[in-house]
């Protein structure tokens, strides 16, 4: 939705005022965003609510208009240029989060993110599962083992990248995150991304891709291209949990990872994802 410039200015002014008071935590529901994040499994479900775009366009979606909720409001981490410190401040700010219903639906702990605060490459998944909830670290279960293999196949180590999820608390029964849960939680992820400033983001699966890009399209269309995510290159590939169910897609995933490797200047090993 494009706001009337006068209204936009007035809103920005008000938000800046709140920022001066130390209030910068806003939740917004975007009227034009796709209604639902359909599934955490990758089958080609398309609700038909795709935003106007050329699905096979080789690169780059139009960048989303910078949110007035983010513009000009200094976050507490802006007082440091050290990404390690910035992540600590963001984690502190998150606290023992009760901002959405998930805090009372059986989560054991918040799963913030793990890895190198100066990573060039960031992987973003969907939500913690049982193992992650137990251990407090993203991608440590079976899907995590496969993600580790994917990272290894790229010739790098898990410690070299940063790994996070769209939401930080396990949804009950590993259900797909609700849209309002993503909207409430993802501002913290946005701040993590801003602190780390990776060169490339890889969105793992439909939930991550659709939340970050605010588009609704089948995975087969989303993957294989570069997108511009607020000035950072973003690629989409299949979620490792999906690959465990459909290993035939590992070949396509390997193509996506090779695209990323090429961009990062990583040498191309011949072996793919196992
Ligand atoms: N699946 C995800 O999307 N994230 C995790 O951390 C684990 C499984």
Coordinates of C-alpha atoms in Angstrom, one line a residue, residues 3-123:
X3 CA 0.5 6.1 1.7
X4 CA -0.5 9.6 0.8
X5 CA 2.8 11.6 1.1
X6 CA 1.3 14.0 3.6
X7 CA 0.0 11.2 5.8
X8 CA 3.3 9.4 5.5
X9 CA 5.1 12.5 6.7
X10 CA 2.8 13.0 9.6
X11 CA 3.0 9.3 10.6
X12 CA 6.8 9.4 10.3
X13 CA 6.9 12.5 12.5
X14 CA 4.8 10.8 15.2
X15 CA 6.9 7.7 15.0
X16 CA 10.1 9.7 15.4
X17 CA 8.5 11.3 18.4
X18 CA 7.8 7.9 19.9
X19 CA 11.4 7.0 19.1
X20 CA 12.6 9.9 21.1
X21 CA 10.6 8.6 24.0
X22 CA 12.3 5.2 23.5
X23 CA 9.3 3.5 22.0
X24 CA 10.3 1.8 18.7
X25 CA 8.6 -1.5 18.9
X26 CA 5.7 -1.3 16.5
X27 CA 3.7 -4.1 15.0
X28 CA 2.1 -3.5 11.6
X29 CA -0.3 -5.5 9.5
X30 CA 0.3 -4.8 5.9
X31 CA -3.0 -4.6 4.0
X32 CA -1.4 -5.5 0.7
X33 CA 0.7 -8.4 1.9
X34 CA -0.4 -11.9 1.0
X35 CA -3.0 -13.2 3.4
X36 CA -1.4 -16.4 4.5
X37 CA 1.8 -18.1 4.6
X38 CA 0.5 -21.2 3.2
X39 CA 2.7 -24.0 4.3
X40 CA 6.0 -25.1 5.8
X41 CA 6.2 -28.0 3.4
X42 CA 7.2 -27.0 0.0
X43 CA 4.6 -28.5 -2.3
X44 CA 3.5 -26.1 -5.1
X45 CA 0.6 -24.5 -3.3
X46 CA -0.4 -21.2 -4.9
X47 CA -3.2 -19.3 -3.4
X48 CA -3.4 -17.1 -6.4
X49 CA -2.6 -14.0 -4.4
X50 CA 0.7 -13.3 -6.0
X51 CA 1.6 -9.7 -6.2
X52 CA 2.2 -8.3 -9.7
X53 CA 5.6 -9.5 -10.8
X54 CA 7.1 -11.4 -13.6
X55 CA 7.4 -14.8 -11.9
X56 CA 10.4 -15.9 -14.0
X57 CA 12.1 -12.5 -14.0
X58 CA 15.8 -13.2 -13.7
X59 CA 16.5 -10.9 -10.8
X60 CA 15.2 -8.6 -8.2
X61 CA 11.8 -7.7 -7.1
X62 CA 11.0 -4.1 -6.6
X63 CA 12.3 -3.3 -3.2
X64 CA 9.6 -2.9 -0.6
X65 CA 9.0 0.7 0.4
X66 CA 11.0 1.5 3.5
X67 CA 8.7 1.3 6.4
X68 CA 8.0 4.5 8.2
X69 CA 8.1 2.3 11.3
X70 CA 11.8 1.7 10.7
X71 CA 12.9 5.0 9.2
X72 CA 14.5 7.5 11.5
X73 CA 13.8 5.7 14.8
X74 CA 17.1 4.9 16.4
X75 CA 17.2 1.4 17.8
X76 CA 19.2 0.8 21.0
X77 CA 21.8 -1.2 19.1
X78 CA 22.5 1.9 16.9
X79 CA 24.9 3.1 19.7
X80 CA 27.4 0.4 18.6
X81 CA 29.1 -0.5 15.3
X82 CA 30.2 -3.8 16.7
X83 CA 27.8 -6.5 15.4
X84 CA 28.5 -8.8 18.3
X85 CA 27.5 -6.1 20.7
X86 CA 24.5 -5.1 18.5
X87 CA 23.2 -8.7 18.6
X88 CA 23.6 -8.8 22.4
X89 CA 21.6 -5.6 22.7
X90 CA 18.9 -6.9 20.4
X91 CA 18.7 -10.2 22.4
X92 CA 18.5 -8.1 25.6
X93 CA 15.7 -6.1 24.1
X94 CA 13.8 -9.2 23.2
X95 CA 13.9 -10.3 26.8
X96 CA 11.8 -13.1 27.9
X97 CA 9.4 -12.2 25.1
X98 CA 5.6 -12.4 25.7
X99 CA 4.7 -10.3 22.6
X100 CA 2.7 -13.1 20.9
X101 CA 0.7 -16.1 22.0
X102 CA 3.6 -18.6 21.6
X103 CA 5.1 -17.7 24.9
X104 CA 2.2 -19.5 26.6
X105 CA 1.9 -22.3 24.2
X106 CA 4.6 -24.6 25.5
X107 CA 7.8 -23.0 24.2
X108 CA 10.8 -23.9 26.5
X109 CA 13.0 -21.1 25.4
X110 CA 13.6 -18.4 22.8
X111 CA 15.8 -19.5 19.9
X112 CA 17.5 -16.2 18.9
X113 CA 20.0 -17.2 16.3
X114 CA 23.6 -18.6 16.1
X115 CA 26.8 -18.1 14.2
X116 CA 29.2 -15.4 13.1
X117 CA 28.0 -11.9 13.8
X118 CA 30.1 -10.8 10.9
X119 CA 29.0 -13.6 8.5
X120 CA 28.8 -12.9 4.8
X121 CA 26.1 -15.5 4.5
X122 CA 22.9 -15.8 6.5
X123 CA 20.4 -18.6 6.4

